[in-house]
């Protein structure tokens, strides 16, 4: 198929074939990232700007490395502290960066919809690196890529997403992507962290962790943001760990080869015990490795789509 | 100047009239209404065949942003937008900068409106000082200064104790109390309806309980009091149900709905278009249906636009950061025709009542009727006329309408204010 989108805003907006196309492209970039010389000249002369309006270490680093390995010039800006506070609008900030002939804007923003808005306001490619509670499409893609490399075809897999579904963009991107590719998705959370209307996403819902783990091929364990969104909902961390923490004991009742994922950053002893995080079922670091390849694929595909449309 | 409007379908709900007739306007008054009125010497004749001749419309909920935000609307621009929509009277909300919270301010704004507005622009005052919800204003004084209502619109009078005092005080003064029903402890930092859509879009939701629990409170506090409580911009089914029940029980409560709330649902927010962000928010299909039923069966008394102009820099930002509100004066008639009359929800006399005589009665103003001797505030509308409502068409200083680029049906062609012809052939004079 031909890729013809200049932007990646969310997995909701992609077809199954488009998602498959990105995952297939990721394969070839994965090979690049595992060589001793990790760089290809594919996008030499292109400029990518990382516009991070919300702090991030891993995603920002991953996008930066992905762009560099494609031979792009990269500019990383943490804007939370600069011009926004002086009253410049989001669109003005983006247009100013674009005016320096930047080809791709990678946008992380606390407000849902900010990348979608920018994609209409600029000609540059816009890649969503996480917007509010909305989507984090490259995370969803790298989770699927990791699952596929471990378990083969996603179709028919049983995947449980565990934790703060209500405030998680990772959960939403995973739900869209996995259901489009034919996985059976279960979400598991305390009732207060299940968002309104979640049943309409075509997922199974449970509040019982053992039920979510039993029979699952994979679990994706979300970060609990006690410092932000979850304080009212679930005041005690130890209580959360007791009810929803993934431990070795709980995994004993699971499939022996269950794949354990976490989008990071991880709170050891809250969502997951260290034994599980570092254990044989964990693919957490593999996810991080794959993240770079997925982002290379996305930067490459969107850039070439834009080129083709000129 | 005399005008003879001939052969229109004259609808005057206040007099139970719906008949083809002629209407003669003279010296700012309605001089005569009846069959085959002979044309007096020097009168201009207007052929209204196929048109509806109605009392000029009354919008009891507009924000004309004066004083303080004349960059987004002035009395002149806002009143011209009103005229274009067929309105001849509007009630200005007091959430200006500063708020209209003293008799002196109300009097001053009334005088300014008299000079600058091209329609009758009436003043309302705040319930509490600075709309801060803590200390009552001089409600009797506001009435004496010409305010037609008190309201903290934009905010709810949240404190139960203050609300109770405000009700008693406004009842004593004989002044209407309009409440923006929202429990902000429930709606919090929400920016749209709480629903599948807000979950999908990843935005903070405003649960419907935030509205209807306050409607319930207002009704309970008004019960047995001789107060006049009016619920602004009803957006959900539960509020309609509560108001219907209250009216049956004899509580003196009235209520209004805005065109966007009986036309659009939260699905319209799908592209993060901030022209779909307003408070209360767009809700579900069944709410739209419930509001339509409530408009038809008399549960809701009036259509009011909640015309809320905002500049581009207030709206062309992240959805979370955008101001709440949409303009509505220029589209209310067409949207009502398209959604209510043409879809068979209610008939023409009821629509005209909702747009004119009912709000006029709630406000106690001499408008909303074609009676002989009444002020010559008249709107002649063509139920079939069409308009592509582009941004260039907008008469308001702000263009934040969710109906931009809609094809509108049903337009005001002739509008008379105190006998002056200010819209002619669908164009502002």
XYZ file of C-alpha atoms in Angstrom:
739
model
C 0.000 0.000 0.000
C 0.910 3.632 -0.331
C 1.313 5.709 2.804
C -0.202 9.155 2.210
C -0.596 10.846 5.580
C 1.701 13.727 6.471
C 0.659 13.494 10.126
C 0.252 10.861 12.793
C -2.325 12.080 15.299
C -3.734 8.863 16.684
C -4.332 5.213 15.953
C -8.090 5.835 16.030
C -7.766 7.503 12.665
C -5.750 4.722 10.962
C -6.993 1.623 9.186
C -5.714 -1.832 10.089
C -3.776 -1.836 6.802
C -2.079 1.447 7.675
C -1.051 0.137 11.073
C 0.296 -3.033 9.430
C 2.187 -0.856 6.991
C 3.957 1.036 9.795
C 4.787 -2.203 11.606
C 6.228 -3.678 8.389
C 8.329 -0.547 7.817
C 9.526 -0.804 11.401
C 11.049 -4.200 10.612
C 13.597 -2.720 8.238
C 14.494 0.120 10.599
C 14.851 -2.347 13.441
C 17.618 -3.997 11.438
C 19.347 -0.632 11.123
C 19.232 0.040 14.838
C 20.835 -3.277 15.695
C 23.831 -2.854 13.377
C 27.110 -1.480 14.658
C 26.653 1.531 12.348
C 23.142 2.638 13.335
C 22.571 5.370 10.826
C 21.110 5.581 7.324
C 21.180 8.611 5.037
C 17.476 8.319 4.195
C 16.341 11.760 5.376
C 19.615 13.665 5.164
C 18.944 17.391 5.013
C 15.543 17.162 6.680
C 14.970 18.964 9.946
C 12.893 17.592 12.788
C 11.810 19.664 15.790
C 10.850 18.004 19.047
C 8.336 20.374 20.627
C 7.780 19.149 24.151
C 5.263 21.268 26.025
C 5.239 18.684 28.795
C 8.304 17.088 30.350
C 9.490 13.748 28.980
C 12.770 11.918 28.986
C 12.226 8.610 27.272
C 9.915 9.679 24.455
C 11.921 12.787 23.719
C 15.182 10.800 23.634
C 13.636 8.086 21.505
C 12.333 10.527 18.886
C 15.631 12.391 18.874
C 17.626 9.227 18.291
C 15.168 8.015 15.670
C 15.526 11.256 13.723
C 19.303 11.247 14.056
C 19.545 7.668 12.824
C 17.666 8.797 9.723
C 20.306 11.542 9.332
C 17.864 14.351 10.103
C 18.967 17.478 11.892
C 17.167 17.596 15.220
C 16.099 20.428 17.436
C 14.677 19.555 20.835
C 12.762 22.267 22.651
C 11.240 22.006 26.085
C 8.702 24.739 25.790
C 6.945 24.385 29.119
C 9.208 27.079 30.479
C 9.822 29.392 27.547
C 7.625 31.350 25.177
C 4.243 29.884 26.099
C 4.448 31.638 29.421
C 5.066 34.906 27.612
C 1.632 34.597 26.053
C 2.463 33.192 22.627
C -0.199 30.837 21.337
C 0.531 27.237 20.461
C -0.107 27.865 16.778
C 2.222 30.882 16.759
C 4.994 28.879 18.415
C 4.626 26.088 15.865
C 4.474 28.474 12.913
C 7.607 30.246 14.093
C 9.487 26.967 14.254
C 8.078 25.979 10.880
C 9.206 29.314 9.435
C 12.782 28.150 10.021
C 12.080 25.531 7.347
C 11.526 22.677 9.740
C 10.010 19.625 8.028
C 8.548 17.674 10.917
C 7.120 18.745 14.254
C 6.987 16.133 16.983
C 4.564 17.390 19.577
C 4.030 16.428 23.183
C 1.351 18.538 24.877
C -0.734 18.412 28.026
C -3.888 19.442 26.173
C -5.712 16.763 24.203
C -6.121 17.798 20.584
C -3.089 20.093 20.444
C -1.302 18.034 17.721
C -4.557 17.719 15.749
C -4.939 21.473 15.854
C -1.347 22.033 14.733
C -1.667 19.539 11.894
C -4.300 21.847 10.409
C -2.279 24.983 11.099
C 1.084 24.059 9.572
C 2.326 22.417 6.386
C 5.032 20.508 8.234
C 4.433 16.920 9.271
C 2.988 16.647 12.766
C 3.631 13.575 14.869
C 1.786 13.231 18.136
C 4.177 12.305 20.935
C 1.370 12.228 23.497
C -1.504 14.700 23.981
C -3.271 14.875 27.321
C -5.336 11.768 27.920
C -6.029 11.415 24.220
C -3.427 9.323 22.383
C 0.209 8.335 22.303
C 0.222 6.603 18.931
C 3.914 5.716 18.684
C 3.694 4.058 22.096
C 0.720 2.035 20.897
C 2.653 1.068 17.782
C 5.776 0.034 19.633
C 3.696 -2.020 22.057
C 2.117 -3.824 19.123
C 5.441 -4.252 17.390
C 6.896 -5.779 20.538
C 3.918 -8.086 20.968
C 4.150 -9.219 17.403
C 7.855 -9.935 17.586
C 7.225 -12.057 20.701
C 3.925 -13.727 19.892
C 3.424 -13.470 16.136
C 0.131 -12.365 14.642
C -1.828 -9.933 16.825
C -5.148 -11.229 15.596
C -6.821 -13.317 18.273
C -4.328 -12.414 21.005
C -5.768 -11.704 24.422
C -4.263 -8.522 25.813
C -5.154 -6.959 29.155
C -4.429 -3.310 29.911
C -4.140 -2.735 33.631
C -4.229 0.430 35.702
C -5.321 4.006 35.274
C -7.345 3.673 32.075
C -9.189 6.955 32.660
C -6.154 9.211 32.449
C -4.031 7.182 30.044
C -3.296 8.096 26.452
C -1.277 4.881 26.214
C -4.405 2.896 27.035
C -6.419 4.622 24.337
C -3.796 4.132 21.613
C -3.387 0.498 22.599
C -7.130 -0.101 22.571
C -7.563 1.431 19.110
C -4.562 -0.303 17.593
C -5.072 -3.728 19.120
C -8.797 -3.910 18.394
C -8.219 -2.829 14.796
C -5.737 -5.666 14.371
C -8.188 -8.158 15.862
C -6.890 -8.677 19.389
C -9.303 -9.226 22.277
C -8.652 -6.415 24.709
C -9.563 -6.390 28.390
C -9.178 -3.306 30.537
C -8.712 -3.725 34.262
C -8.853 -0.916 36.799
C -10.470 0.152 40.029
C -13.976 1.412 39.124
C -13.053 5.076 39.619
C -10.271 4.780 37.049
C -12.525 3.384 34.336
C -13.636 6.276 32.127
C -17.246 6.951 31.129
C -18.264 5.062 27.988
C -15.299 2.674 28.015
C -17.675 -0.185 27.150
C -18.204 1.409 23.733
C -14.574 0.791 22.774
C -15.281 -2.895 22.182
C -13.244 -4.085 25.142
C -13.955 -6.400 28.038
C -14.005 -4.686 31.402
C -13.026 -6.046 34.772
C -12.046 -4.670 38.146
C -10.388 -7.939 39.175
C -6.684 -8.234 38.399
C -6.600 -12.040 38.563
C -9.382 -12.184 36.004
C -7.441 -9.835 33.728
C -4.320 -11.973 33.992
C -5.971 -15.393 33.650
C -5.706 -16.625 30.082
C -4.095 -13.409 28.823
C -1.316 -13.668 26.256
C 0.021 -10.318 27.355
C -0.546 -7.615 29.918
C 0.265 -3.944 29.527
C 0.639 -2.342 32.940
C 0.109 1.431 33.086
C 1.840 3.958 35.242
C -0.128 5.195 38.235
C 0.198 8.950 38.561
C -0.403 9.335 42.252
C 1.089 12.785 42.170
C -1.480 13.927 39.608
C -4.700 12.267 38.614
C -5.084 9.320 40.943
C -4.741 10.870 44.366
C -8.479 11.390 44.886
C -9.378 8.117 43.294
C -7.030 5.836 45.146
C -5.361 7.464 48.104
C -3.096 4.659 49.259
C -0.217 3.308 47.218
C 0.130 0.160 49.309
C -3.584 -0.515 48.943
C -3.236 -0.126 45.194
C -0.291 -2.513 45.056
C -2.182 -5.064 47.136
C -5.170 -5.010 44.778
C -3.685 -4.100 41.409
C 0.059 -4.617 41.674
C 1.385 -7.299 39.311
C 3.463 -9.733 41.351
C 5.174 -13.070 40.760
C 2.479 -14.835 42.796
C -0.247 -13.497 40.591
C 1.653 -14.448 37.454
C 1.891 -18.046 38.657
C -1.779 -18.350 37.763
C -1.141 -16.930 34.283
C 0.081 -18.494 31.046
C 3.711 -19.361 31.632
C 4.879 -17.317 28.627
C 2.665 -14.286 29.330
C 4.265 -11.108 27.973
C 4.545 -8.291 30.508
C 4.773 -4.737 29.157
C 4.994 -1.291 30.738
C 5.188 2.029 28.874
C 7.344 3.602 31.582
C 8.335 5.355 33.622
C 7.665 2.540 36.046
C 6.799 2.821 39.736
C 8.348 -0.324 41.162
C 6.288 -1.618 44.038
C 3.145 0.200 42.944
C 2.045 -1.151 39.564
C 4.476 -4.010 39.489
C 6.972 -5.752 41.717
C 10.658 -5.611 40.805
C 10.723 -9.403 40.380
C 8.163 -9.109 37.580
C 9.742 -6.024 36.026
C 13.117 -7.733 35.804
C 11.784 -11.264 35.311
C 11.727 -13.495 32.244
C 8.246 -12.420 31.091
C 9.111 -8.729 31.035
C 9.778 -7.097 27.665
C 10.023 -3.597 29.055
C 13.486 -2.802 27.714
C 12.693 -4.462 24.410
C 9.787 -2.020 24.112
C 12.206 0.855 24.551
C 14.546 -0.547 21.885
C 11.663 -1.061 19.476
C 10.429 2.449 20.179
C 13.324 3.953 18.251
C 12.659 1.780 15.198
C 8.916 2.513 15.254
C 9.616 6.234 15.432
C 12.099 5.991 12.557
C 9.345 4.350 10.519
C 6.824 7.042 11.423
C 9.176 9.951 10.750
C 10.165 8.353 7.449
C 6.641 7.532 6.238
C 5.135 10.907 7.098
C 8.077 12.783 5.566
C 7.849 10.870 2.296
C 4.070 11.343 2.185
C 4.558 15.070 2.513
C 7.240 15.005 -0.178
C 4.911 13.118 -2.519
C 2.118 15.628 -1.986
C 4.285 18.602 -2.985
C -43.247 57.034 8.141
C -46.083 54.572 7.642
C -45.657 51.027 6.438
C -48.372 48.724 5.192
C -47.291 45.089 5.252
C -49.714 43.297 2.982
C -50.919 39.722 2.709
C -48.483 38.127 5.143
C -49.359 35.281 7.461
C -49.678 37.261 10.678
C -48.866 35.187 13.740
C -49.494 36.851 17.093
C -49.503 34.199 19.817
C -50.422 36.717 22.503
C -53.750 37.245 20.722
C -54.135 33.710 19.407
C -53.950 35.063 15.889
C -52.726 33.119 12.879
C -54.233 34.473 9.681
C -53.350 36.150 6.425
C -53.803 39.847 7.077
C -52.370 43.308 6.547
C -50.449 45.190 9.192
C -50.202 48.961 9.303
C -47.356 50.616 11.189
C -47.569 54.279 11.960
C -45.628 56.637 14.235
C -43.742 53.804 15.860
C -46.918 51.918 16.770
C -49.011 49.191 15.280
C -51.937 51.191 13.989
C -54.047 48.467 12.524
C -54.147 44.770 11.742
C -56.807 43.195 9.575
C -57.980 42.165 6.125
C -57.543 44.501 3.179
C -56.439 47.611 5.013
C -56.509 50.489 2.503
C -53.134 52.092 1.961
C -52.991 55.475 3.648
C -51.483 58.364 1.788
C -47.686 58.290 1.784
C -47.457 54.790 3.239
C -44.847 52.397 1.895
C -46.350 49.093 0.954
C -44.498 45.841 1.499
C -45.728 42.684 -0.172
C -45.442 39.906 2.384
C -47.167 37.173 0.441
C -45.686 33.803 1.424
C -43.994 35.408 4.413
C -44.691 35.272 8.111
C -45.333 38.515 9.952
C -44.442 38.173 13.616
C -43.753 40.295 16.651
C -40.077 41.268 16.732
C -38.085 38.569 18.485
C -36.902 38.859 22.062
C -33.624 37.265 23.162
C -33.440 37.155 26.924
C -29.836 35.942 27.028
C -27.077 37.792 25.182
C -23.561 38.930 25.971
C -22.748 42.187 24.205
C -19.411 42.453 26.065
C -19.908 46.091 26.973
C -18.232 47.388 29.026
C -14.786 45.807 28.894
C -14.505 43.689 25.783
C -15.594 46.009 23.022
C -12.862 44.403 20.904
C -15.103 41.332 20.486
C -18.561 42.972 20.511
C -20.058 46.405 20.937
C -23.594 47.497 21.588
C -23.699 48.534 17.965
C -22.242 45.373 16.398
C -24.130 43.042 18.734
C -27.414 44.812 18.139
C -26.862 44.713 14.380
C -26.313 40.951 14.673
C -29.586 40.829 16.620
C -31.433 42.742 13.912
C -30.111 40.456 11.224
C -31.548 37.531 13.137
C -34.967 39.175 13.465
C -34.529 40.320 17.076
C -35.837 43.685 18.210
C -35.212 43.291 21.966
C -32.371 41.677 23.878
C -31.463 41.276 27.528
C -27.775 41.866 28.171
C -26.084 39.676 30.752
C -24.148 41.539 33.446
C -20.924 39.488 33.315
C -19.029 42.349 31.754
C -15.736 43.794 32.917
C -16.481 45.245 35.371
C -19.718 43.413 36.155
C -22.959 45.384 36.232
C -23.434 45.160 39.967
C -24.592 48.604 41.080
C -27.656 50.686 40.226
C -25.323 53.408 38.914
C -23.686 51.030 36.444
C -27.035 49.656 35.344
C -28.332 53.163 34.755
C -25.195 54.146 32.838
C -25.295 51.081 30.618
C -28.978 51.621 29.952
C -28.271 55.144 28.747
C -25.360 53.968 26.625
C -27.506 51.240 25.080
C -30.197 53.776 24.304
C -27.632 55.701 22.260
C -25.618 52.924 20.650
C -27.869 49.923 20.217
C -30.111 49.636 17.166
C -32.516 47.303 19.012
C -34.021 47.628 22.477
C -31.121 46.443 24.620
C -32.226 45.862 28.199
C -29.956 45.680 31.209
C -29.659 43.013 33.874
C -27.643 43.210 37.060
C -25.471 40.806 39.007
C -26.906 38.900 41.954
C -23.699 39.221 43.932
C -21.025 41.899 44.044
C -18.489 41.348 41.297
C -20.319 38.072 40.582
C -18.145 36.621 43.319
C -21.012 34.746 44.927
C -20.415 36.160 48.389
C -22.358 39.381 48.938
C -25.731 40.373 47.493
C -26.021 43.425 45.286
C -28.640 46.124 45.796
C -31.350 44.152 44.015
C -34.169 46.632 44.633
C -31.859 49.431 43.524
C -30.988 47.563 40.326
C -34.671 47.216 39.586
C -35.239 50.909 40.174
C -32.339 51.628 37.788
C -34.103 49.689 35.045
C -32.613 46.212 35.291
C -35.078 43.549 34.145
C -33.403 40.698 36.002
C -30.540 39.746 38.239
C -28.144 36.948 37.389
C -24.535 35.918 37.940
C -24.648 34.225 34.521
C -21.400 32.622 33.535
C -21.380 31.476 37.128
C -23.974 29.818 39.271
C -25.045 31.368 42.551
C -23.430 28.355 44.152
C -23.732 29.095 47.842
C -27.108 27.783 49.023
C -27.434 30.421 51.714
C -26.704 33.291 49.333
C -29.048 31.835 46.735
C -31.860 31.611 49.265
C -31.333 35.210 50.320
C -31.141 36.296 46.683
C -34.443 34.587 45.932
C -36.192 36.295 48.829
C -34.683 39.641 47.978
C -35.566 39.423 44.296
C -39.078 38.237 45.182
C -39.485 41.229 47.469
C -38.243 43.553 44.743
C -40.384 41.798 42.126
C -37.375 41.149 39.938
C -36.645 38.048 37.896
C -33.741 35.888 39.081
C -31.963 34.049 36.264
C -29.655 31.223 37.294
C -26.844 29.577 35.369
C -27.225 26.140 36.919
C -23.856 24.530 37.376
C -22.316 22.899 40.408
C -18.667 23.628 39.717
C -17.625 21.060 42.303
C -19.020 18.501 39.854
C -18.076 20.111 36.545
C -14.608 20.998 37.821
C -12.137 21.699 35.047
C -14.310 19.959 32.460
C -14.398 21.338 28.931
C -17.100 19.222 27.270
C -19.896 16.822 28.110
C -18.747 13.788 30.076
C -19.442 10.881 27.751
C -17.924 8.335 25.414
C -16.809 11.321 23.301
C -14.888 12.985 26.138
C -13.237 9.658 26.906
C -12.382 9.128 23.249
C -11.002 12.639 22.865
C -9.194 12.441 26.184
C -10.795 15.588 27.543
C -12.116 16.370 30.994
C -15.861 15.895 31.139
C -18.602 18.034 32.664
C -21.127 15.559 34.032
C -24.788 16.361 33.457
C -25.369 16.147 37.205
C -23.539 19.462 37.520
C -26.504 21.089 35.805
C -29.545 19.208 36.943
C -28.609 18.967 40.616
C -28.549 22.782 40.646
C -31.850 22.934 38.758
C -33.241 20.678 41.449
C -31.914 22.976 44.174
C -33.280 26.112 42.536
C -36.708 24.533 42.221
C -36.716 23.352 45.824
C -35.768 26.797 47.098
C -38.329 28.518 44.902
C -41.126 26.200 45.971
C -43.689 28.103 47.985
C -41.917 31.421 47.500
C -43.456 34.065 45.308
C -40.153 34.275 43.495
C -39.598 34.284 39.756
C -36.790 31.885 38.948
C -35.655 31.433 35.394
C -33.291 28.610 34.454
C -30.846 29.692 31.761
C -29.636 27.519 28.865
C -31.063 24.100 29.758
C -28.879 21.429 28.170
C -29.997 18.040 29.448
C -33.018 15.782 29.690
C -32.998 15.548 33.476
C -33.321 19.324 33.810
C -36.331 19.258 31.471
C -37.936 16.530 33.558
C -37.392 18.436 36.804
C -38.801 21.676 35.381
C -41.835 19.894 33.924
C -42.616 18.354 37.289
C -42.055 21.624 39.141
C -44.422 23.495 36.855
C -47.106 20.877 37.405
C -46.640 21.349 41.135
C -47.173 25.088 40.744
C -43.610 26.300 41.317
C -43.014 29.654 39.617
C -40.158 28.632 37.390
C -39.462 29.411 33.747
C -36.674 28.190 31.510
C -34.975 28.657 28.176
C -32.941 26.607 25.717
C -30.356 27.675 23.157
C -30.458 26.596 19.498
C -27.105 24.791 19.663
C -28.436 22.606 22.465
C -31.353 21.343 20.381
C -29.279 20.920 17.218
C -25.817 19.580 17.991
C -24.462 16.817 20.193
C -21.021 16.276 21.703
C -20.145 14.401 18.500
C -19.530 17.878 17.078
C -16.448 18.180 19.316
C -14.709 15.362 17.426
C -12.157 17.600 15.681
C -11.383 19.642 18.775
C -13.094 22.566 17.044
C -13.371 25.176 19.779
C -16.517 26.584 18.169
C -18.216 23.584 19.784
C -17.030 24.562 23.261
C -19.676 26.214 25.391
C -21.051 26.050 28.905
C -23.239 24.113 29.418
C -21.705 21.797 26.848
C -23.271 20.024 23.885
C -24.711 16.782 25.181
C -26.225 13.553 23.856
C -28.842 12.692 21.239
C -31.447 11.995 23.879
C -30.881 15.421 25.408
C -31.466 17.089 22.047
C -34.669 15.102 21.729
C -35.757 15.957 25.285
C -35.171 19.691 24.759
C -37.218 19.623 21.566
C -40.076 17.894 23.373
C -39.824 20.352 26.247
C -39.976 23.303 23.847
C -43.049 21.808 22.216
C -44.950 20.921 25.394
C -44.328 24.183 27.234
C -41.829 22.903 29.777
C -39.304 25.277 28.263
C -40.725 28.764 27.814
C -38.308 30.505 25.517
C -35.559 30.119 22.965
C -32.564 32.231 23.970
C -29.267 32.313 22.134
C -26.671 32.806 24.903
C -24.896 34.835 22.197
C -21.312 34.822 23.513
C -18.771 36.525 21.276
C -15.099 35.647 21.664
C -12.119 36.870 19.681
C -9.913 34.656 17.587
C -7.157 34.733 20.196
C -9.611 33.459 22.816
C -10.794 30.634 20.582
C -7.941 29.675 18.248
C -6.050 27.885 21.003
C -6.042 24.416 22.579
C -9.570 23.195 23.354
C -8.686 23.131 27.063
C -7.574 26.748 26.940
C -10.353 28.164 24.737
C -13.110 30.366 26.138
C -16.563 28.871 26.526
C -19.314 30.226 24.283
C -20.645 30.711 20.782
C -22.465 33.501 18.979
C -26.065 32.802 18.053
C -28.175 35.889 17.311
C -27.904 35.593 13.531
C -28.632 31.879 13.304
C -31.281 31.224 15.982
C -34.269 31.772 13.692
C -32.966 29.587 10.865
C -31.785 26.838 13.175
C -35.158 26.853 14.936
C -37.011 26.720 11.614
C -34.834 23.869 10.371
C -34.782 21.824 13.577
C -38.195 22.513 15.064
C -40.718 23.546 12.419
C -39.398 21.765 9.341
C -38.849 18.578 11.330
C -42.384 18.697 12.722
C -41.424 19.173 16.374
C -43.723 22.168 16.769
C -45.802 24.548 14.639
C -45.207 28.129 13.564
C -47.324 29.804 16.242
C -45.423 27.936 18.952
C -42.066 28.896 17.450
C -43.082 32.548 17.251
C -44.244 32.341 20.852
C -40.897 30.875 21.956
C -39.041 33.623 20.103
C -41.178 36.601 21.035
C -44.269 36.678 23.235
C -43.079 34.189 25.853
C -39.725 35.841 26.649
C -41.405 39.281 26.473
C -43.874 38.142 29.097
C -41.164 36.705 31.366
C -39.264 39.990 31.172
C -42.396 42.124 31.441
C -41.536 44.292 28.457
C -43.943 45.900 25.968
C -42.972 43.608 23.112
C -43.920 40.297 21.598
C -47.327 41.217 20.212
C -49.009 42.648 17.115
C -51.839 44.213 19.127
C -53.128 47.560 17.970
C -51.270 50.287 19.789
C -48.283 48.092 20.628
C -44.777 49.307 19.717
C -44.092 48.615 16.061
C -41.428 45.946 16.655
C -42.117 43.571 13.813
C -40.214 40.840 12.013
C -41.218 39.619 8.568
C -39.575 36.338 7.765
C -39.374 34.200 4.687
C -39.640 30.585 5.829
C -38.059 29.323 2.613
C -35.257 31.833 2.054
C -31.791 30.309 2.144
C -28.364 31.607 3.046
C -24.902 30.098 3.101
C -23.710 31.420 6.466
C -20.032 32.048 5.757
C -17.616 33.876 8.052
C -17.976 36.910 5.752
C -21.726 36.976 6.413
C -21.302 37.434 10.157
C -22.487 40.802 11.457
C -21.165 40.240 14.974
C -17.592 41.334 15.687
C -16.781 37.730 16.560
C -17.180 34.727 14.336
C -17.268 31.887 16.850
C -20.318 30.098 15.505
C -20.597 26.326 15.141
C -22.905 26.989 12.189
C -20.362 28.696 9.944
C -20.703 27.324 6.406
C -24.127 25.845 7.142
C -26.879 26.387 4.633
C -29.562 28.144 6.633
C -33.273 28.118 5.821
C -35.733 30.693 7.144
C -34.515 34.283 7.287
C -35.671 37.641 8.595
C -36.392 39.792 5.520
C -37.914 42.914 7.091
C -37.344 44.085 10.642
C -38.968 47.121 12.221
C -37.870 48.571 15.548
C -40.278 51.169 16.953
C -41.631 51.578 13.442
C -38.220 52.103 11.830
C -37.393 49.764 8.976
C -33.883 48.552 9.860
C -33.733 45.369 7.803
C -35.026 45.452 4.271
C -34.906 42.672 1.723
C -32.882 40.600 4.182
C -30.152 43.251 4.410
C -29.279 45.575 7.275
C -30.249 49.112 6.305
